[in-house]
Amino acid sequence: MRVIKLKKDNLFPFLEVISEKADLWAPVKKGDKHVFKVVDDFSKVELNTTRTILPPRKIFLPQTFSMFNISEKGYEEDFSHVTKKILFGIHPCDIHGLLTLDNFFKQDYLDPYYLEARKNTLILGLSCWPDEYCFAKSTNTHIIEEGFDLFFTDLKDFFLVWIGSSKGDDLIRLKPEFFDENLTDKDIQTYIDWQTARDNAYKWSINFTALPDLMELKYRDPLWEKLGDACLACGSCTNVCPTCNCYNIMDKQFLGGKDGKMIRYWDACTLEEYSEVAGGENFRKKRADRLKLWYTHKLQAYISKYGKPSCVGCGRCIVTCPVDINVRTVGKALLGEKEDAFWLRFNKEVTK
Ligand code: SF4
Ligand code: SF4
């Protein structure tokens, strides 16, 4: 992979040039958090973010979109959500999230709505620094070697730019004078020092190797009932997880009854209606059973199929769940450690 250098001052002018080719999405501030948004004022692009509220999945599969337009003449596929895009500022864990979705949406039945959006979006990754919720080092998703067109490692005075595809190389060729092909020994040492410091900055870890077996061994453990009793079934953990992919579809008929649309929208296995079938039967009426399904996917099933968890260590479920049920609470409890906020509160409540 070719690696070149970009002076800090040249980043925003470079983004401005390439954004003439497509909508540029980047992290910007929203209150005290960050979101991915289409940007035209580059001074608003945030370089020192941790996680965005929603993962980049929303750029490829919006929360709601039309799959088909229906009229008296028949139906036609609707790809209006697919436009040329450049996604800048995506971190390694979220690129791993997209690679996880790629596996899912390419298996058995190809999902054209996702795959077309992927084909039309260039990925410009950006390095990051872990906060107290990140644990991407435990899932080995803090480093990335594929899945991007360009990747920018922020080394304070300059960026190392890793060229991951010919499309990425084409972007560089739009402004070659911004870049420097010559890396010095000092530049390389700066990178090594940065990488060591970043790896040491992770504040906690979890042993994922043991979790698939523990999901089986503790499938009937009372811990699931305790988690189920506390869960609000709000679905927020699913909405924020970069690897969640469930959806539902509904027909929408317009007034007059002749035209309509088939709408696809995000769904969540933590919601009660998710497992309801015709006739009103519900195979996972209990919250505990629904949580068990979610965590089976994250910690066990995907590992048996693809050799890695479908958790990329982004920490979004940790910062989002209103009752502190998250991959740390559950993973640590499976490992026999119940020391986080949920279990401390739970233990306090039962000893009252
Ligand atoms: S399970 Fe939680 S930490 Fe893991 S990828 Fe999903 S939201 Fe991120
Ligand atoms: S685990 Fe938390 S975020 Fe997920 S559905 Fe339950 S209460 Fe909501």
mmCIF file of C-alpha atoms and ligand atoms in Angstrom:
data_model
loop_
_atom_site.group_PDB
_atom_site.id
_atom_site.type_symbol
_atom_site.label_atom_id
_atom_site.label_comp_id
_atom_site.label_asym_id
_atom_site.label_seq_id
_atom_site.Cartn_x
_atom_site.Cartn_y
_atom_site.Cartn_z
ATOM 1 C CA MET A 1 0.000 0.000 0.000
ATOM 2 C CA ARG A 2 1.393 3.415 -0.954
ATOM 3 C CA VAL A 3 1.724 5.878 1.910
ATOM 4 C CA ILE A 4 2.259 9.618 1.414
ATOM 5 C CA LYS A 5 2.178 12.754 3.543
ATOM 6 C CA LEU A 6 -0.289 15.635 3.689
ATOM 7 C CA LYS A 7 0.430 18.909 5.492
ATOM 8 C CA LYS A 8 -2.223 19.711 8.103
ATOM 9 C CA ASP A 9 -3.132 22.984 6.371
ATOM 10 C CA ASN A 10 -3.880 21.184 3.128
ATOM 11 C CA LEU A 11 -6.605 18.905 4.491
ATOM 12 C CA PHE A 12 -9.625 21.208 4.228
ATOM 13 C CA PRO A 13 -8.603 22.612 0.801
ATOM 14 C CA PHE A 14 -8.243 18.986 -0.358
ATOM 15 C CA LEU A 15 -11.699 18.073 0.985
ATOM 16 C CA GLU A 16 -13.111 21.123 -0.762
ATOM 17 C CA VAL A 17 -11.656 20.030 -4.111
ATOM 18 C CA ILE A 18 -12.908 16.453 -3.878
ATOM 19 C CA SER A 19 -16.347 17.513 -2.639
ATOM 20 C CA GLU A 20 -16.993 18.942 -6.115
ATOM 21 C CA LYS A 21 -17.338 15.306 -7.231
ATOM 22 C CA ALA A 22 -19.851 14.126 -4.636
ATOM 23 C CA ASP A 23 -21.608 15.017 -1.374
ATOM 24 C CA LEU A 24 -19.013 14.987 1.379
ATOM 25 C CA TRP A 25 -20.188 13.530 4.705
ATOM 26 C CA ALA A 26 -18.046 14.167 7.765
ATOM 27 C CA PRO A 27 -18.370 14.335 11.561
ATOM 28 C CA VAL A 28 -19.684 17.683 12.859
ATOM 29 C CA LYS A 29 -20.767 18.801 16.311
ATOM 30 C CA LYS A 30 -24.348 18.323 17.544
ATOM 31 C CA GLY A 31 -24.596 19.698 21.091
ATOM 32 C CA ASP A 32 -21.783 17.985 22.988
ATOM 33 C CA LYS A 33 -21.866 14.967 20.647
ATOM 34 C CA HIS A 34 -21.040 14.362 16.974
ATOM 35 C CA VAL A 35 -22.979 13.228 13.930
ATOM 36 C CA PHE A 36 -22.124 12.434 10.309
ATOM 37 C CA LYS A 37 -23.623 15.110 8.066
ATOM 38 C CA VAL A 38 -23.208 16.499 4.548
ATOM 39 C CA VAL A 39 -20.716 19.351 4.862
ATOM 40 C CA ASP A 40 -20.149 22.425 2.751
ATOM 41 C CA ASP A 41 -18.471 24.556 5.411
ATOM 42 C CA PHE A 42 -15.247 22.673 6.056
ATOM 43 C CA SER A 43 -14.377 24.672 9.162
ATOM 44 C CA LYS A 44 -17.169 22.650 10.841
ATOM 45 C CA VAL A 45 -15.502 19.267 10.218
ATOM 46 C CA GLU A 46 -14.371 17.785 13.530
ATOM 47 C CA LEU A 47 -11.083 15.907 13.492
ATOM 48 C CA ASN A 48 -10.897 14.936 17.164
ATOM 49 C CA THR A 49 -14.098 13.023 17.672
ATOM 50 C CA THR A 50 -14.704 9.683 19.296
ATOM 51 C CA ARG A 51 -17.920 7.978 18.185
ATOM 52 C CA THR A 52 -20.780 9.688 16.321
ATOM 53 C CA ILE A 53 -24.286 9.238 17.795
ATOM 54 C CA LEU A 54 -25.406 6.987 14.933
ATOM 55 C CA PRO A 55 -22.935 4.818 13.046
ATOM 56 C CA PRO A 56 -22.178 5.433 9.330
ATOM 57 C CA ARG A 57 -24.666 2.658 8.428
ATOM 58 C CA LYS A 58 -27.294 5.444 8.172
ATOM 59 C CA ILE A 59 -25.466 6.811 5.109
ATOM 60 C CA PHE A 60 -25.891 3.519 3.229
ATOM 61 C CA LEU A 61 -29.257 2.433 4.605
ATOM 62 C CA PRO A 62 -31.242 5.445 5.829
ATOM 63 C CA GLN A 63 -33.593 4.816 8.733
ATOM 64 C CA THR A 64 -36.508 4.851 6.268
ATOM 65 C CA PHE A 65 -36.368 4.684 2.482
ATOM 66 C CA SER A 66 -38.484 3.611 -0.460
ATOM 67 C CA MET A 67 -37.651 0.261 -2.148
ATOM 68 C CA PHE A 68 -40.376 0.279 -4.804
ATOM 69 C CA ASN A 69 -42.782 2.726 -6.370
ATOM 70 C CA ILE A 70 -46.125 1.120 -7.100
ATOM 71 C CA SER A 71 -48.599 2.356 -9.704
ATOM 72 C CA GLU A 72 -51.364 0.965 -11.909
ATOM 73 C CA LYS A 73 -48.687 0.025 -14.451
ATOM 74 C CA GLY A 74 -46.837 -2.185 -11.984
ATOM 75 C CA TYR A 75 -43.870 -1.497 -9.771
ATOM 76 C CA GLU A 76 -40.382 -0.159 -10.269
ATOM 77 C CA GLU A 77 -37.369 -0.321 -7.994
ATOM 78 C CA ASP A 78 -36.495 2.931 -6.265
ATOM 79 C CA PHE A 79 -32.795 3.654 -5.709
ATOM 80 C CA SER A 80 -33.257 7.331 -4.932
ATOM 81 C CA HIS A 81 -31.307 6.934 -1.663
ATOM 82 C CA VAL A 82 -28.205 6.023 -3.711
ATOM 83 C CA THR A 83 -26.191 9.105 -4.673
ATOM 84 C CA LYS A 84 -22.456 9.724 -5.123
ATOM 85 C CA LYS A 85 -20.960 10.280 -1.685
ATOM 86 C CA ILE A 86 -17.594 10.667 0.014
ATOM 87 C CA LEU A 87 -17.478 9.688 3.659
ATOM 88 C CA PHE A 88 -14.613 11.382 5.496
ATOM 89 C CA GLY A 89 -13.616 10.877 9.129
ATOM 90 C CA ILE A 90 -14.747 7.294 9.631
ATOM 91 C CA HIS A 91 -12.711 5.506 12.303
ATOM 92 C CA PRO A 92 -11.196 2.014 11.995
ATOM 93 C CA CYS A 93 -13.881 0.346 14.177
ATOM 94 C CA ASP A 94 -16.653 1.790 11.996
ATOM 95 C CA ILE A 95 -14.874 0.659 8.809
ATOM 96 C CA HIS A 96 -14.824 -2.834 10.380
ATOM 97 C CA GLY A 97 -18.547 -2.318 11.017
ATOM 98 C CA LEU A 98 -19.091 -1.739 7.293
ATOM 99 C CA LEU A 99 -17.001 -4.822 6.423
ATOM 100 C CA THR A 100 -19.259 -6.799 8.789
ATOM 101 C CA LEU A 101 -22.373 -5.459 7.024
ATOM 102 C CA ASP A 102 -20.752 -6.308 3.651
ATOM 103 C CA ASN A 103 -20.442 -9.961 4.727
ATOM 104 C CA PHE A 104 -24.030 -10.018 5.849
ATOM 105 C CA PHE A 105 -25.579 -8.293 2.842
ATOM 106 C CA LYS A 106 -23.524 -10.324 0.340
ATOM 107 C CA GLN A 107 -24.315 -13.729 1.825
ATOM 108 C CA ASP A 108 -26.967 -15.957 0.152
ATOM 109 C CA TYR A 109 -29.204 -13.094 -1.081
ATOM 110 C CA LEU A 110 -27.478 -9.950 -2.337
ATOM 111 C CA ASP A 111 -29.014 -6.758 -0.983
ATOM 112 C CA PRO A 112 -28.909 -4.305 -3.916
ATOM 113 C CA TYR A 113 -30.068 -1.344 -1.795
ATOM 114 C CA TYR A 114 -27.054 -1.624 0.481
ATOM 115 C CA LEU A 115 -24.542 -2.773 -2.145
ATOM 116 C CA GLU A 116 -25.392 0.006 -4.632
ATOM 117 C CA ALA A 117 -24.985 2.622 -1.899
ATOM 118 C CA ARG A 118 -21.621 1.039 -0.935
ATOM 119 C CA LYS A 119 -20.444 1.089 -4.565
ATOM 120 C CA ASN A 120 -21.243 4.804 -4.830
ATOM 121 C CA THR A 121 -19.502 5.885 -1.619
ATOM 122 C CA LEU A 122 -15.789 6.529 -1.209
ATOM 123 C CA ILE A 123 -14.402 5.795 2.248
ATOM 124 C CA LEU A 124 -11.849 8.225 3.693
ATOM 125 C CA GLY A 125 -10.870 6.891 7.115
ATOM 126 C CA LEU A 126 -9.351 8.889 9.955
ATOM 127 C CA SER A 127 -7.326 7.744 12.957
ATOM 128 C CA CYS A 128 -8.743 8.285 16.445
ATOM 129 C CA TRP A 129 -7.847 8.174 20.112
ATOM 130 C CA PRO A 130 -9.764 5.972 22.580
ATOM 131 C CA ASP A 131 -11.865 7.373 25.423
ATOM 132 C CA GLU A 132 -13.057 5.483 28.502
ATOM 133 C CA TYR A 133 -15.762 3.625 26.532
ATOM 134 C CA CYS A 134 -13.728 2.396 23.531
ATOM 135 C CA PHE A 135 -12.427 -1.155 23.576
ATOM 136 C CA ALA A 136 -11.619 -1.697 19.899
ATOM 137 C CA LYS A 137 -8.229 -3.136 20.841
ATOM 138 C CA SER A 138 -10.069 -6.109 22.439
ATOM 139 C CA THR A 139 -11.843 -6.795 19.132
ATOM 140 C CA ASN A 140 -8.720 -6.026 17.078
ATOM 141 C CA THR A 141 -10.689 -3.376 15.206
ATOM 142 C CA HIS A 142 -8.505 -0.439 16.270
ATOM 143 C CA ILE A 143 -6.331 -1.073 13.210
ATOM 144 C CA ILE A 144 -7.529 -1.302 9.630
ATOM 145 C CA GLU A 145 -5.815 -2.677 6.554
ATOM 146 C CA GLU A 146 -8.675 -2.805 4.057
ATOM 147 C CA GLY A 147 -12.078 -1.316 3.386
ATOM 148 C CA PHE A 148 -10.992 2.270 2.666
ATOM 149 C CA ASP A 149 -10.006 4.328 -0.368
ATOM 150 C CA LEU A 150 -7.805 6.674 1.680
ATOM 151 C CA PHE A 151 -6.931 6.549 5.362
ATOM 152 C CA PHE A 152 -5.559 9.584 7.218
ATOM 153 C CA THR A 153 -3.429 9.053 10.321
ATOM 154 C CA ASP A 154 -3.304 12.300 12.247
ATOM 155 C CA LEU A 155 0.266 12.856 13.486
ATOM 156 C CA LYS A 156 -0.295 16.401 14.766
ATOM 157 C CA ASP A 157 1.779 18.388 12.230
ATOM 158 C CA PHE A 158 0.892 16.219 9.243
ATOM 159 C CA PHE A 159 -1.223 13.271 8.125
ATOM 160 C CA LEU A 160 0.118 9.976 6.851
ATOM 161 C CA VAL A 161 -2.210 9.099 3.987
ATOM 162 C CA TRP A 162 -2.607 5.398 3.178
ATOM 163 C CA ILE A 163 -3.886 4.817 -0.368
ATOM 164 C CA GLY A 164 -6.176 1.790 -0.255
ATOM 165 C CA SER A 165 -7.663 1.727 -3.767
ATOM 166 C CA SER A 166 -7.291 3.076 -7.281
ATOM 167 C CA LYS A 167 -10.271 5.370 -6.607
ATOM 168 C CA GLY A 168 -8.352 6.778 -3.643
ATOM 169 C CA ASP A 169 -5.345 7.302 -5.906
ATOM 170 C CA ASP A 170 -7.579 9.180 -8.374
ATOM 171 C CA LEU A 171 -8.571 11.576 -5.573
ATOM 172 C CA ILE A 172 -4.912 12.272 -4.776
ATOM 173 C CA ARG A 173 -4.285 13.018 -8.473
ATOM 174 C CA LEU A 174 -6.794 15.867 -8.323
ATOM 175 C CA LYS A 175 -4.291 17.841 -6.193
ATOM 176 C CA PRO A 176 -0.917 16.038 -6.228
ATOM 177 C CA GLU A 177 0.859 19.242 -5.154
ATOM 178 C CA PHE A 178 -0.789 18.965 -1.705
ATOM 179 C CA PHE A 179 1.020 15.684 -1.001
ATOM 180 C CA ASP A 180 4.601 14.638 -0.382
ATOM 181 C CA GLU A 181 5.841 11.218 -1.482
ATOM 182 C CA ASN A 182 9.004 11.368 0.615
ATOM 183 C CA LEU A 183 8.704 9.969 4.106
ATOM 184 C CA THR A 184 11.728 10.575 6.329
ATOM 185 C CA ASP A 185 12.977 8.275 9.114
ATOM 186 C CA LYS A 186 11.703 10.903 11.540
ATOM 187 C CA ASP A 187 8.195 10.713 10.044
ATOM 188 C CA ILE A 188 8.191 6.935 10.398
ATOM 189 C CA GLN A 189 9.404 7.142 14.007
ATOM 190 C CA THR A 190 6.664 9.697 14.740
ATOM 191 C CA TYR A 191 4.132 7.167 13.464
ATOM 192 C CA ILE A 192 5.595 4.307 15.538
ATOM 193 C CA ASP A 193 5.527 6.459 18.700
ATOM 194 C CA TRP A 194 1.952 7.563 18.004
ATOM 195 C CA GLN A 195 0.827 3.963 17.450
ATOM 196 C CA THR A 196 2.429 2.755 20.697
ATOM 197 C CA ALA A 197 0.887 5.604 22.693
ATOM 198 C CA ARG A 198 -2.544 5.028 21.098
ATOM 199 C CA ASP A 199 -2.429 1.282 21.873
ATOM 200 C CA ASN A 200 -1.520 2.048 25.487
ATOM 201 C CA ALA A 201 -4.362 4.553 25.796
ATOM 202 C CA TYR A 202 -7.120 1.888 25.908
ATOM 203 C CA LYS A 203 -8.463 2.006 29.443
ATOM 204 C CA TRP A 204 -10.154 -1.366 29.631
ATOM 205 C CA SER A 205 -10.366 -4.628 27.738
ATOM 206 C CA ILE A 206 -12.490 -7.734 27.525
ATOM 207 C CA ASN A 207 -11.530 -11.293 26.618
ATOM 208 C CA PHE A 208 -13.654 -12.015 23.548
ATOM 209 C CA THR A 209 -12.060 -15.429 22.990
ATOM 210 C CA ALA A 210 -13.958 -16.939 25.913
ATOM 211 C CA LEU A 211 -17.360 -15.384 25.122
ATOM 212 C CA PRO A 212 -18.747 -17.739 22.405
ATOM 213 C CA ASP A 213 -18.410 -20.749 24.743
ATOM 214 C CA LEU A 214 -19.789 -18.769 27.671
ATOM 215 C CA MET A 215 -22.857 -17.729 25.660
ATOM 216 C CA GLU A 216 -23.604 -21.468 25.292
ATOM 217 C CA LEU A 217 -22.639 -22.466 28.827
ATOM 218 C CA LYS A 218 -24.614 -19.640 30.452
ATOM 219 C CA TYR A 219 -27.588 -19.682 28.106
ATOM 220 C CA ARG A 220 -29.936 -20.520 31.008
ATOM 221 C CA ASP A 221 -28.099 -18.461 33.620
ATOM 222 C CA PRO A 222 -30.364 -16.267 35.842
ATOM 223 C CA LEU A 223 -28.312 -13.231 34.752
ATOM 224 C CA TRP A 224 -30.486 -13.025 31.604
ATOM 225 C CA GLU A 225 -33.664 -12.676 33.669
ATOM 226 C CA LYS A 226 -32.057 -9.862 35.684
ATOM 227 C CA LEU A 227 -31.004 -8.073 32.499
ATOM 228 C CA GLY A 228 -34.463 -8.671 30.985
ATOM 229 C CA ASP A 229 -36.190 -7.204 34.053
ATOM 230 C CA ALA A 230 -34.156 -3.995 33.729
ATOM 231 C CA CYS A 231 -34.271 -3.623 29.920
ATOM 232 C CA LEU A 232 -36.729 -0.958 28.705
ATOM 233 C CA ALA A 233 -37.029 -2.578 25.255
ATOM 234 C CA CYS A 234 -36.342 0.825 23.697
ATOM 235 C CA GLY A 235 -34.229 -0.527 20.823
ATOM 236 C CA SER A 236 -31.563 2.179 21.239
ATOM 237 C CA CYS A 237 -28.703 -0.344 21.463
ATOM 238 C CA THR A 238 -29.695 -1.640 18.021
ATOM 239 C CA ASN A 239 -30.076 1.804 16.464
ATOM 240 C CA VAL A 240 -26.557 2.840 17.486
ATOM 241 C CA CYS A 241 -24.713 -0.412 16.763
ATOM 242 C CA PRO A 242 -22.661 -0.232 13.541
ATOM 243 C CA THR A 243 -23.225 -3.929 12.754
ATOM 244 C CA CYS A 244 -26.977 -4.257 13.395
ATOM 245 C CA ASN A 245 -28.810 -4.871 10.147
ATOM 246 C CA CYS A 246 -32.427 -5.931 10.824
ATOM 247 C CA TYR A 247 -35.185 -4.172 8.945
ATOM 248 C CA ASN A 248 -38.869 -4.423 8.234
ATOM 249 C CA ILE A 249 -40.908 -3.399 5.201
ATOM 250 C CA MET A 250 -44.407 -1.999 4.828
ATOM 251 C CA ASP A 251 -46.620 -0.984 1.950
ATOM 252 C CA LYS A 252 -47.811 2.576 1.900
ATOM 253 C CA GLN A 253 -50.811 3.329 -0.257
ATOM 254 C CA PHE A 254 -51.543 6.921 -1.264
ATOM 255 C CA LEU A 255 -55.030 8.493 -1.192
ATOM 256 C CA GLY A 256 -57.046 7.248 -4.152
ATOM 257 C CA GLY A 257 -55.620 3.780 -3.710
ATOM 258 C CA LYS A 258 -53.767 3.488 -7.021
ATOM 259 C CA ASP A 259 -50.188 4.541 -6.237
ATOM 260 C CA GLY A 260 -47.960 3.664 -3.361
ATOM 261 C CA LYS A 261 -44.512 2.762 -2.115
ATOM 262 C CA MET A 262 -42.853 -0.125 -0.399
ATOM 263 C CA ILE A 263 -40.988 1.346 2.563
ATOM 264 C CA ARG A 264 -38.024 -0.245 4.319
ATOM 265 C CA TYR A 265 -37.131 0.855 7.846
ATOM 266 C CA TRP A 266 -34.768 -0.151 10.648
ATOM 267 C CA ASP A 267 -36.078 -2.763 13.026
ATOM 268 C CA ALA A 268 -34.661 -4.091 16.298
ATOM 269 C CA CYS A 269 -34.756 -7.594 17.744
ATOM 270 C CA THR A 270 -34.995 -6.021 21.195
ATOM 271 C CA LEU A 271 -38.510 -4.717 20.359
ATOM 272 C CA GLU A 272 -41.502 -6.882 21.257
ATOM 273 C CA GLU A 273 -43.170 -6.760 17.803
ATOM 274 C CA TYR A 274 -39.998 -8.034 16.135
ATOM 275 C CA SER A 275 -40.745 -11.703 16.821
ATOM 276 C CA GLU A 276 -44.501 -11.453 16.431
ATOM 277 C CA VAL A 277 -45.985 -13.510 13.625
ATOM 278 C CA ALA A 278 -49.397 -13.707 11.951
ATOM 279 C CA GLY A 279 -52.072 -14.689 14.433
ATOM 280 C CA GLY A 280 -50.397 -12.772 17.240
ATOM 281 C CA GLU A 281 -47.998 -15.520 18.381
ATOM 282 C CA ASN A 282 -44.723 -14.110 19.675
ATOM 283 C CA PHE A 283 -41.672 -16.353 19.915
ATOM 284 C CA ARG A 284 -39.677 -13.912 22.070
ATOM 285 C CA LYS A 285 -42.205 -12.161 24.209
ATOM 286 C CA LYS A 286 -39.778 -11.968 27.141
ATOM 287 C CA ARG A 287 -37.198 -9.187 27.139
ATOM 288 C CA ALA A 288 -34.611 -11.628 28.495
ATOM 289 C CA ASP A 289 -35.046 -13.833 25.412
ATOM 290 C CA ARG A 290 -34.702 -10.868 23.078
ATOM 291 C CA LEU A 291 -31.530 -9.675 24.802
ATOM 292 C CA LYS A 292 -30.158 -13.203 24.580
ATOM 293 C CA LEU A 293 -30.751 -13.137 20.813
ATOM 294 C CA TRP A 294 -28.983 -9.778 20.428
ATOM 295 C CA TYR A 295 -25.946 -10.941 22.386
ATOM 296 C CA THR A 296 -25.874 -14.329 20.664
ATOM 297 C CA HIS A 297 -25.448 -12.440 17.382
ATOM 298 C CA LYS A 298 -22.789 -10.102 18.766
ATOM 299 C CA LEU A 299 -20.716 -12.541 20.808
ATOM 300 C CA GLN A 300 -21.247 -15.992 19.386
ATOM 301 C CA ALA A 301 -23.081 -16.653 16.089
ATOM 302 C CA TYR A 302 -21.043 -14.289 13.933
ATOM 303 C CA ILE A 303 -17.792 -15.685 15.362
ATOM 304 C CA SER A 304 -18.768 -19.250 14.404
ATOM 305 C CA LYS A 305 -19.583 -18.084 10.876
ATOM 306 C CA TYR A 306 -16.908 -15.472 10.126
ATOM 307 C CA GLY A 307 -14.261 -16.027 12.810
ATOM 308 C CA LYS A 308 -14.757 -12.630 14.474
ATOM 309 C CA PRO A 309 -17.400 -11.039 16.698
ATOM 310 C CA SER A 310 -19.975 -8.685 15.229
ATOM 311 C CA CYS A 311 -19.001 -6.213 17.930
ATOM 312 C CA VAL A 312 -16.336 -3.748 16.790
ATOM 313 C CA GLY A 313 -15.695 -2.165 20.190
ATOM 314 C CA CYS A 314 -17.112 1.284 19.364
ATOM 315 C CA GLY A 315 -18.665 1.771 22.823
ATOM 316 C CA ARG A 316 -21.943 3.187 21.453
ATOM 317 C CA CYS A 317 -24.166 0.744 23.379
ATOM 318 C CA ILE A 318 -22.252 1.694 26.538
ATOM 319 C CA VAL A 319 -22.901 5.424 26.181
ATOM 320 C CA THR A 320 -26.474 4.955 24.938
ATOM 321 C CA CYS A 321 -28.389 2.375 27.012
ATOM 322 C CA PRO A 322 -30.392 4.265 29.653
ATOM 323 C CA VAL A 323 -30.080 1.375 32.153
ATOM 324 C CA ASP A 324 -26.431 0.417 31.513
ATOM 325 C CA ILE A 325 -27.054 -2.863 29.726
ATOM 326 C CA ASN A 326 -24.337 -3.116 27.114
ATOM 327 C CA VAL A 327 -21.640 -5.359 25.727
ATOM 328 C CA ARG A 328 -19.411 -4.577 28.713
ATOM 329 C CA THR A 329 -22.127 -5.333 31.324
ATOM 330 C CA VAL A 330 -23.067 -8.573 29.586
ATOM 331 C CA GLY A 331 -19.571 -9.664 28.511
ATOM 332 C CA LYS A 332 -18.090 -9.078 31.959
ATOM 333 C CA ALA A 333 -21.017 -10.867 33.650
ATOM 334 C CA LEU A 334 -20.500 -13.873 31.370
ATOM 335 C CA LEU A 335 -16.856 -13.840 32.454
ATOM 336 C CA GLY A 336 -17.929 -13.791 36.105
ATOM 337 C CA GLU A 337 -17.141 -10.107 36.705
ATOM 338 C CA LYS A 338 -20.096 -7.972 37.775
ATOM 339 C CA GLU A 339 -18.427 -4.706 38.648
ATOM 340 C CA ASP A 340 -19.907 -2.172 36.249
ATOM 341 C CA ALA A 341 -22.681 0.388 36.777
ATOM 342 C CA PHE A 342 -25.539 -2.009 36.009
ATOM 343 C CA TRP A 343 -24.466 -4.744 38.437
ATOM 344 C CA LEU A 344 -23.446 -2.297 41.161
ATOM 345 C CA ARG A 345 -26.900 -0.717 40.994
ATOM 346 C CA PHE A 346 -28.620 -4.073 40.701
ATOM 347 C CA ASN A 347 -26.773 -5.512 43.713
ATOM 348 C CA LYS A 348 -27.547 -2.377 45.745
ATOM 349 C CA GLU A 349 -31.265 -2.688 44.882
ATOM 350 C CA VAL A 350 -31.503 -6.362 45.857
ATOM 351 C CA THR A 351 -29.725 -5.819 49.199
ATOM 352 C CA LYS A 352 -32.011 -2.887 50.187
HETATM 353 S S1 SF4 B 1 -22.185 -4.160 20.550
HETATM 354 FE FE1 SF4 B 1 -21.906 -2.073 21.393
HETATM 355 S S2 SF4 B 1 -19.686 -1.725 21.394
HETATM 356 FE FE2 SF4 B 1 -20.090 -3.498 20.077
HETATM 357 S S3 SF4 B 1 -20.233 -2.636 18.009
HETATM 358 FE FE3 SF4 B 1 -22.342 -2.721 18.821
HETATM 359 S S4 SF4 B 1 -22.674 -0.712 19.777
HETATM 360 FE FE4 SF4 B 1 -20.452 -0.915 19.426
HETATM 361 S S1 SF4 B 2 -30.563 -3.027 26.424
HETATM 362 FE FE1 SF4 B 2 -30.765 -0.823 26.929
HETATM 363 S S2 SF4 B 2 -30.712 0.249 24.957
HETATM 364 FE FE2 SF4 B 2 -31.102 -1.935 24.519
HETATM 365 S S3 SF4 B 2 -33.335 -2.116 24.429
HETATM 366 FE FE3 SF4 B 2 -32.762 -2.580 26.556
HETATM 367 S S4 SF4 B 2 -32.870 -0.599 27.638
HETATM 368 FE FE4 SF4 B 2 -32.887 -0.111 25.433
#
